[in-house]
Short mmCIF file of C-alpha atoms in Angstrom, two decimals:
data_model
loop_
_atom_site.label_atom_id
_atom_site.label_comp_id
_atom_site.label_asym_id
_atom_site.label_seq_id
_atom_site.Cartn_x
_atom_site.Cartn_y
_atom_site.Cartn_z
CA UNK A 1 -8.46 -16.49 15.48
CA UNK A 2 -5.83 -18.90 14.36
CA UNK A 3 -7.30 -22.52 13.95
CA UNK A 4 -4.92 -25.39 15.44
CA UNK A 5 -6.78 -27.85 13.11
CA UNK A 6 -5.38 -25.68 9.61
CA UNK A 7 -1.94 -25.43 11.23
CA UNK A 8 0.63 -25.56 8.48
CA UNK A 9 3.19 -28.61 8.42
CA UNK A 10 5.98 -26.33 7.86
CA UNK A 11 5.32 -24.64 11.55
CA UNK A 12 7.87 -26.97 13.54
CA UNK A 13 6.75 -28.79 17.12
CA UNK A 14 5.48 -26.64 19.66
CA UNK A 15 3.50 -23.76 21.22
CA UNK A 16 3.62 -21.24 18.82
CA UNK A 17 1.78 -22.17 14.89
CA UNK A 18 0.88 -20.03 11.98
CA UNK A 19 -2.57 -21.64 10.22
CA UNK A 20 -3.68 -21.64 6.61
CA UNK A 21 -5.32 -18.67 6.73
CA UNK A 22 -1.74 -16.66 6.18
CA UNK A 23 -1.67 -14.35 3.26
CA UNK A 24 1.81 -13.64 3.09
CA UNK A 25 2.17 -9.91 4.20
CA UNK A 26 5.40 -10.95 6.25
CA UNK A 27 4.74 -8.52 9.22
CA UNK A 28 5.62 -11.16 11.21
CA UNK A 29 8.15 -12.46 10.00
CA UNK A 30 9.96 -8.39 9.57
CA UNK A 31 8.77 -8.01 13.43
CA UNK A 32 10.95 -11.54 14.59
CA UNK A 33 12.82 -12.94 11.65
CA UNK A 34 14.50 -15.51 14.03
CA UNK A 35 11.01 -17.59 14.74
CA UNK A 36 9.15 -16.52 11.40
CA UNK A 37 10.03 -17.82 8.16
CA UNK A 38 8.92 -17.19 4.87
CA UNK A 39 7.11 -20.21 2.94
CA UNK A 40 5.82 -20.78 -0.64
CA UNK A 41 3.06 -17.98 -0.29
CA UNK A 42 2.81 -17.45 3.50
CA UNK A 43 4.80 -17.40 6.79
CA UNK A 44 5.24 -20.69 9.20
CA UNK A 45 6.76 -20.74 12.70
CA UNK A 46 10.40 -21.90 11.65
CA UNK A 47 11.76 -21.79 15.09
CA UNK A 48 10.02 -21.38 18.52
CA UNK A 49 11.00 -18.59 20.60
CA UNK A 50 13.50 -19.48 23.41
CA UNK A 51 13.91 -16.71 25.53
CA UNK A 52 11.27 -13.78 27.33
CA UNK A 53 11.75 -11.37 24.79
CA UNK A 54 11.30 -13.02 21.31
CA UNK A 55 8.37 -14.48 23.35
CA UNK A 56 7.06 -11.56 23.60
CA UNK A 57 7.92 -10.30 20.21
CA UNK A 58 6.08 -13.35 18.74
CA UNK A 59 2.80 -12.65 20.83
CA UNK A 60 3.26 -8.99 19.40
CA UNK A 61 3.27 -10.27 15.91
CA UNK A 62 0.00 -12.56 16.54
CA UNK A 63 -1.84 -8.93 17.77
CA UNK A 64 -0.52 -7.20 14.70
CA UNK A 65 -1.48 -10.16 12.25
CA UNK A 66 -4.11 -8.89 9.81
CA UNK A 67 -5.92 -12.10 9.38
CA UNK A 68 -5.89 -13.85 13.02
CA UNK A 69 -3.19 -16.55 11.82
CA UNK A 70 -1.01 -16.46 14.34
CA UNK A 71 -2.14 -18.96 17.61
CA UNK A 72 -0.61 -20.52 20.27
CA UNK A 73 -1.35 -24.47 21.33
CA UNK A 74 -1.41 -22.73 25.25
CA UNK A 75 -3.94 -20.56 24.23
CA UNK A 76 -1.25 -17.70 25.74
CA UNK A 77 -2.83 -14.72 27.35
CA UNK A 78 -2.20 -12.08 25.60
CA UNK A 79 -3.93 -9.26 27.15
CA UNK A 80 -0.87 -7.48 29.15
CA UNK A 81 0.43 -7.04 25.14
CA UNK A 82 -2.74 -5.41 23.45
CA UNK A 83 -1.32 -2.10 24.52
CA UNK A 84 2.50 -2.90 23.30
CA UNK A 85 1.55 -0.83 19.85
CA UNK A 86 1.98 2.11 18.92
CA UNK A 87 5.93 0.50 19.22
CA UNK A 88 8.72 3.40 19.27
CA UNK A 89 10.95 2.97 16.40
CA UNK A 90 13.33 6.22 16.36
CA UNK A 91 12.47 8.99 18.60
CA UNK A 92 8.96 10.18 18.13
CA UNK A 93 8.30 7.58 15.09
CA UNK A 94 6.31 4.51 16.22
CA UNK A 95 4.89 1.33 14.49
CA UNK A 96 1.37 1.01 14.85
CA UNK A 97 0.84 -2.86 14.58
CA UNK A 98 -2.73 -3.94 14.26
CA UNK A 99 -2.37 -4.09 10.70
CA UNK A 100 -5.12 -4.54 8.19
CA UNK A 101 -6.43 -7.05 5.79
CA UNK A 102 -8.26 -4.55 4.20
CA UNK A 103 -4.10 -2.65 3.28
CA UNK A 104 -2.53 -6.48 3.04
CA UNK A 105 -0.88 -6.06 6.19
CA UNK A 106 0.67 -2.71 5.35
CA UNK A 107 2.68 -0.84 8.28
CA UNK A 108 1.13 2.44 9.16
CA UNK A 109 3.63 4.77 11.43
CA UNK A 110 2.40 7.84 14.13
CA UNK A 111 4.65 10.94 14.24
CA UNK A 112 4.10 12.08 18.23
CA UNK A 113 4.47 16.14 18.15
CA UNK A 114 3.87 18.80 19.85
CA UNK A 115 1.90 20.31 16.99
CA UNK A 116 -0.37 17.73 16.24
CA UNK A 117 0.35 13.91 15.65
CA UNK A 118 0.83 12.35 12.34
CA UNK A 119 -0.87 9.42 11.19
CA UNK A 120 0.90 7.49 8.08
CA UNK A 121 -1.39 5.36 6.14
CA UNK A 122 -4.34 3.51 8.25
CA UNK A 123 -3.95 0.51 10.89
CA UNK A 124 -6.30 -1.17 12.18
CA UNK A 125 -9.09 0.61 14.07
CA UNK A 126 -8.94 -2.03 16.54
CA UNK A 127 -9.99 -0.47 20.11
CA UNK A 128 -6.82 -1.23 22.17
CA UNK A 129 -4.49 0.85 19.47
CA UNK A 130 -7.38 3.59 19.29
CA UNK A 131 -7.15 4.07 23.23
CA UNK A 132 -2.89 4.17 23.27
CA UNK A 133 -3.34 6.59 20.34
CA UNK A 134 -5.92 8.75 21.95
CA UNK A 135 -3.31 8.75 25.17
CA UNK A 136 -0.71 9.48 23.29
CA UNK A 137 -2.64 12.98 22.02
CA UNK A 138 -4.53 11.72 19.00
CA UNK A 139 -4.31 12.46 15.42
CA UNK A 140 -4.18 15.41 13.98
CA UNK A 141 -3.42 14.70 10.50
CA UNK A 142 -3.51 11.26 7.89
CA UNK A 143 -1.33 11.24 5.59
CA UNK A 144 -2.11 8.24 3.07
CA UNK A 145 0.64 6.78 0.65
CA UNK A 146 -1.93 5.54 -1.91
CA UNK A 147 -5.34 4.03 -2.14
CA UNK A 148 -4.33 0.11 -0.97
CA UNK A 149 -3.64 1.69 2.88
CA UNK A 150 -6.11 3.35 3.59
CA UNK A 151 -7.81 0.82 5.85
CA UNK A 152 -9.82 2.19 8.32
CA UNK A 153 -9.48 5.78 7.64
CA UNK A 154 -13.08 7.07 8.01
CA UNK A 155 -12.80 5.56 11.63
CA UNK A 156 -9.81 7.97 12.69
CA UNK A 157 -11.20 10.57 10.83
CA UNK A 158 -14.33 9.86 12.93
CA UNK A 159 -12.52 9.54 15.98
CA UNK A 160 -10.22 12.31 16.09
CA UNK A 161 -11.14 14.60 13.36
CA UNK A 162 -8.12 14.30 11.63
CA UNK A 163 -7.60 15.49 7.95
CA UNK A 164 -7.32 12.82 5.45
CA UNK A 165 -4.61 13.87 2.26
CA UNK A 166 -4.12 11.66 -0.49
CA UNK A 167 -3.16 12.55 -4.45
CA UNK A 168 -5.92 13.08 -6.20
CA UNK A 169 -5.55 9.87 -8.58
CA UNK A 170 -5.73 7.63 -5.70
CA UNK A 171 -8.60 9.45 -4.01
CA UNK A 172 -11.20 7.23 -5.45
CA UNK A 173 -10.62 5.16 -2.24
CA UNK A 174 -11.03 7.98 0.17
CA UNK A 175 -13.89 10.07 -1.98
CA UNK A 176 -14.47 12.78 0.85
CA UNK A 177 -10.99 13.30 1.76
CA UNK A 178 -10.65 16.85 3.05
CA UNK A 179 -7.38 17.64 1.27
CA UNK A 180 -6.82 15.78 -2.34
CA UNK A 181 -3.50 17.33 -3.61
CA UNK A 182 -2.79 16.76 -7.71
CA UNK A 183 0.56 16.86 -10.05
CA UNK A 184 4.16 16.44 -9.72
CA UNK A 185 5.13 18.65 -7.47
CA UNK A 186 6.02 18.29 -3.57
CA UNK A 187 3.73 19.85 -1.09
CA UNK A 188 4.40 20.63 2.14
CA UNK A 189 1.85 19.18 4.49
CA UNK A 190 2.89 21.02 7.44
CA UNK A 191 6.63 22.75 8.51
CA UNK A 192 8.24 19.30 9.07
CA UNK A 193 6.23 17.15 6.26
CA UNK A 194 6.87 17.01 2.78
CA UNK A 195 4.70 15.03 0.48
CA UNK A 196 6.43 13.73 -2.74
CA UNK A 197 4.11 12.05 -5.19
CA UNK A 198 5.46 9.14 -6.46
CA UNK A 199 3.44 7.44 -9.17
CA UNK A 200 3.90 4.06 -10.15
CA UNK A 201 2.88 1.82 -7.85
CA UNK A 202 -0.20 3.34 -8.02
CA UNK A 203 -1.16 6.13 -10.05
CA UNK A 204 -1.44 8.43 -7.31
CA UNK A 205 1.29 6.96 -4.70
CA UNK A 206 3.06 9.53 -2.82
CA UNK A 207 6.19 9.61 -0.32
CA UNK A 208 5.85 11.75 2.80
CA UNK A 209 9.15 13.17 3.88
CA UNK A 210 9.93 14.00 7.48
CA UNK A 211 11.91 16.76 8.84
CA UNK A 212 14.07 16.03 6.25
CA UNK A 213 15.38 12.64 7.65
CA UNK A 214 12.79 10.39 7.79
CA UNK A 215 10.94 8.79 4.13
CA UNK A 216 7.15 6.91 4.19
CA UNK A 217 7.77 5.04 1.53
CA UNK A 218 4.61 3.17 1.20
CA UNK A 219 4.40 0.10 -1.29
CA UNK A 220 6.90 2.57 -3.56
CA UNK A 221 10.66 1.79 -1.74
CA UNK A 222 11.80 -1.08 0.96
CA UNK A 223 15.04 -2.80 1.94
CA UNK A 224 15.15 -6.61 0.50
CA UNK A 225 16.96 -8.38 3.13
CA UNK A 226 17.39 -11.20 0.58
CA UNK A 227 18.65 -8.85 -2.20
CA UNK A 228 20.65 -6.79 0.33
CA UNK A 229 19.60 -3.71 -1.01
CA UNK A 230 16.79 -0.74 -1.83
CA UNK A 231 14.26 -2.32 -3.87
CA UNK A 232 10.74 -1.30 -5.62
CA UNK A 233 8.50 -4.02 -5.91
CA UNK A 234 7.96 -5.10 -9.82
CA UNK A 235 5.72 -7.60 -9.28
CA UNK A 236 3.24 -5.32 -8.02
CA UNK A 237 3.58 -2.31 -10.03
CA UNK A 238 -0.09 -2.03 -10.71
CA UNK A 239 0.40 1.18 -12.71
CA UNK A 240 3.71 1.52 -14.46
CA UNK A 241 7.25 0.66 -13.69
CA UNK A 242 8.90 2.84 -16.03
CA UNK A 243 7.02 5.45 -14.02
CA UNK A 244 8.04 4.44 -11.13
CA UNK A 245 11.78 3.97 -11.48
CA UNK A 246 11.17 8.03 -13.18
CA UNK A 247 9.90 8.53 -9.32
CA UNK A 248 12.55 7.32 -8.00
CA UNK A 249 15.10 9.40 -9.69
CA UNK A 250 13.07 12.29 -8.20
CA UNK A 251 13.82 11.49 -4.91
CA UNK A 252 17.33 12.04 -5.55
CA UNK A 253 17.01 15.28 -5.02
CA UNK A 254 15.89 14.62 -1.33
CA UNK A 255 18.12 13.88 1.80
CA UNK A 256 17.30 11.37 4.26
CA UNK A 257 18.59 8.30 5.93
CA UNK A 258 15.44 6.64 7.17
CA UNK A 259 12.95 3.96 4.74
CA UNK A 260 10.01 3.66 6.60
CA UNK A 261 7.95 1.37 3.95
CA UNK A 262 4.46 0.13 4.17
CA UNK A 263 5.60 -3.44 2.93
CA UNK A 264 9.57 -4.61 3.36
CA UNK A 265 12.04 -4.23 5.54
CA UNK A 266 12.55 -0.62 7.21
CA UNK A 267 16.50 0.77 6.59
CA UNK A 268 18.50 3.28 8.03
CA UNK A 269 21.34 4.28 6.21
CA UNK A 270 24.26 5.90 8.29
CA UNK A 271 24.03 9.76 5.76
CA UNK A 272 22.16 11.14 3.38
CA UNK A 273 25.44 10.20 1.07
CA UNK A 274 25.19 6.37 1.94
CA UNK A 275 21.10 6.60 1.39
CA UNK A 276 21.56 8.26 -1.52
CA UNK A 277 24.46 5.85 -3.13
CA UNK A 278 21.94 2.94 -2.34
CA UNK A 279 18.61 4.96 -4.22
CA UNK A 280 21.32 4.84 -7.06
CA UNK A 281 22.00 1.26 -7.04
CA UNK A 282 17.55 0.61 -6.84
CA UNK A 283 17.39 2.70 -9.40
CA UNK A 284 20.33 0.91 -11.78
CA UNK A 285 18.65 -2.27 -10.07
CA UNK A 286 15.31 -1.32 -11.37
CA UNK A 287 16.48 -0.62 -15.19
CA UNK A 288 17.40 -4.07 -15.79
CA UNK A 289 15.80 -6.23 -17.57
CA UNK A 290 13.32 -9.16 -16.17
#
């Protein structure tokens, strides 16, 4: 729970404060950019929310906080929102909020479908997402990006008896995983799932593609709102960057219009052409120097 006494002096007057606690994930601020700002190493109320629904939005981004530094000076109930996540995004792809220390505040994703729901990367196992989940039919699968979100996995697996799958170089952090997949080359998880390994990041990062529309991009590929364009994160590349920009070629040889990233902002490009012009200029982007 956010402490009014270690509010930062950067929030501005009123209800709504971020404390000291913040680690800088920015889910809030990527949830209601208009209210959260981004400071010198964490986030800080830059504007208070004026009407019902960035109200709302804010209260939403206090439940999905990882570290409990969001708080309000009204001590706002904020039961009726507990069930607000999973949060549609595009058709059956919703944002699971409730994000983790444990994954920095990574964004996890479930896939509603008829055959089975798809988990991406691990939330939160907190018990008012579990329940929404569990009405919304489940898991049946958990696909993991890469051994920093993997969170609470052994709780879903627990839960619903999912399958865990992560590359085999990352599966240190997930030792009894039921499927550990190894090498190069794509595998297809299911009919409608492709999983692209994309080292570099990690060693064993992977991409999971969705009926061929929709990318999981982990901590490998995200929009930079202040770049205005695809980015991969260099300053942590905690394997290699000249692997990963090699990745990144790869996925050139994929079509989709839909980032869905673990950490940045989510993009939607309007074709396959338009995403793929933009992987182009990351990649250029990438092999500069500095």
């Amino acid at each position: 729970m956010a402490r009014l006494l270690d509010r930062l002096a950067e929030n501005v007057e009123g209800d709504l404060y971020v404390d000291r606690t913040c680690i800088d994930c920015a889910t809030c601020r990527e949830l209601l950019p208009s209210v959260y700002e981004e400071g010198n190493g964490y986030s800080f109320v830059a504007a208070q929310p004026t009407s019902e629904s960035d109200r709302r939005r804010a209260l939403m981004a206090l439940i999905a906080c990882p570290t409990g530094s969001i708080g309000t000076v009204s001590r706002a109930d904020i039961k009726p929102l507990l069930g607000a996540f999973p949060e549609p995004v595009v058709e059956n792809i919703h944002f699971c909020g409730y994000t983790s220390k444990d994954s920095f505040g990574a964004w996890s994703y479930l896939i509603t479908r008829p055959e089975g729901n798809i988990l991406i990367d691990s939330p939160r196992a907190a018990e008012p997402l579990v329940k929404r989940i569990r009405e919304m039919g489940g898991v049946s699968l958990l696909a993991l990006t890469h051994q920093d979100d993997v969170a609470d996995h052994d709780r879903f697996h627990r839960l619903f008896g999912c399958d865990r799958v992560i590359h085999l170089d990352d599966s240190r952090a997930v030792p009894d995983a039921e499927r550990k997949v190894a090498g190069l080359e794509p595998i297809a998880l299911t009919a409608d799932l492709l999983m692209i390994p994309t080292p570099g990041h990690t060693r064993g990062h992977a991409a999971f593609l969705y009926e061929n529309r929709y990318l999981f991009t982990g901590d490998h590929l995200a929009w930079s709102e202040r770049r205005e364009h695809l980015i991969g994160f260099r300053s942590a590349c905690w394997y290699s960057w000249s692997e990963q920009i090699t990745s990144m070629e790869r996925l050139l040889a994929y079509d989709f219009e839909w980032v869905l990233p673990g950490h940045g902002m989510r993009y939607q490009a309007p074709s396959a052409a338009t995403m793929r012009r933009e992987l182009e200029r990351c990649i250029a982007w990438m092999k500069t120097p500095g």
